[in-house]
């Protein structure tokens, strides 16, 4: 399953990488990519949406599903 979440607060490539690493650390995530210009992150896998949002927020960014 592929889903997209909204992520705000990313301002550089390092931010995108931090969000991707946070998402990839969630159980069930196969891959993740973040796009700071679109303010989104796309996640492939069967992880729980609440877990994805929590991981991004723990990394210091705002997120919503």
Coordinates of C-alpha atoms in Angstrom, one line a residue:
X1 CA 0.0 0.0 0.0
X2 CA 1.2 3.5 -0.8
X3 CA 0.1 6.5 1.1
X4 CA 1.0 10.1 1.4
X5 CA 1.1 12.2 4.5
X6 CA 1.5 16.0 4.9
X7 CA 4.8 17.1 6.4
X8 CA 5.6 20.7 7.2
X9 CA 8.8 22.3 8.5
X10 CA 11.2 20.8 6.0
X11 CA 13.6 23.4 4.6
X12 CA 16.5 21.5 3.0
X13 CA 17.6 18.1 1.7
X14 CA 18.8 17.2 5.1
X15 CA 15.3 17.7 6.4
X16 CA 14.0 15.4 3.7
X17 CA 16.5 12.8 4.7
X18 CA 15.7 13.1 8.4
X19 CA 12.0 12.5 7.6
X20 CA 12.7 9.6 5.4
X21 CA 14.9 7.9 8.0
X22 CA 12.3 8.5 10.7
X23 CA 9.6 6.9 8.5
X24 CA 11.8 4.0 7.4
X25 CA 12.3 3.2 11.1
X26 CA 8.6 2.5 11.5
X27 CA 7.6 -1.2 11.5
X28 CA 6.0 -2.1 8.2
X29 CA 7.6 0.6 6.0
X30 CA 9.2 -0.7 2.9
X31 CA 10.3 2.7 1.5
X32 CA 9.8 6.4 2.1
X33 CA 10.5 9.5 0.2
X34 CA 10.0 13.1 1.3
X35 CA 9.4 16.2 -0.8
X36 CA 10.0 19.5 1.0
X37 CA 8.5 21.6 -1.9
X38 CA 5.3 19.6 -2.0
X39 CA 5.3 19.3 1.9
X40 CA 4.6 15.6 1.6
X41 CA 6.1 12.2 2.3
X42 CA 5.2 9.1 0.4
X43 CA 5.3 5.8 2.2
X44 CA 5.1 2.3 0.8
X45 CA 4.2 -0.5 3.2
X46 CA 1.6 -1.5 5.7
X47 CA 2.6 0.7 8.6
X48 CA -0.1 2.3 10.8
X49 CA -0.8 5.9 9.7
X50 CA -0.7 7.1 13.4
X51 CA 2.8 5.5 13.8
X52 CA 4.0 7.4 10.6
X53 CA 2.7 10.7 11.9
X54 CA 4.2 10.1 15.3
X55 CA 7.6 9.2 13.8
X56 CA 7.7 12.4 11.8
X57 CA 6.7 14.5 14.8
X58 CA 9.3 12.8 16.9
X59 CA 11.9 13.9 14.3
X60 CA 10.8 17.5 14.9
X61 CA 8.4 18.2 12.0
X62 CA 4.6 18.7 11.8
X63 CA 2.7 15.9 10.2
X64 CA -0.9 14.9 9.4
X65 CA -2.5 12.1 7.5

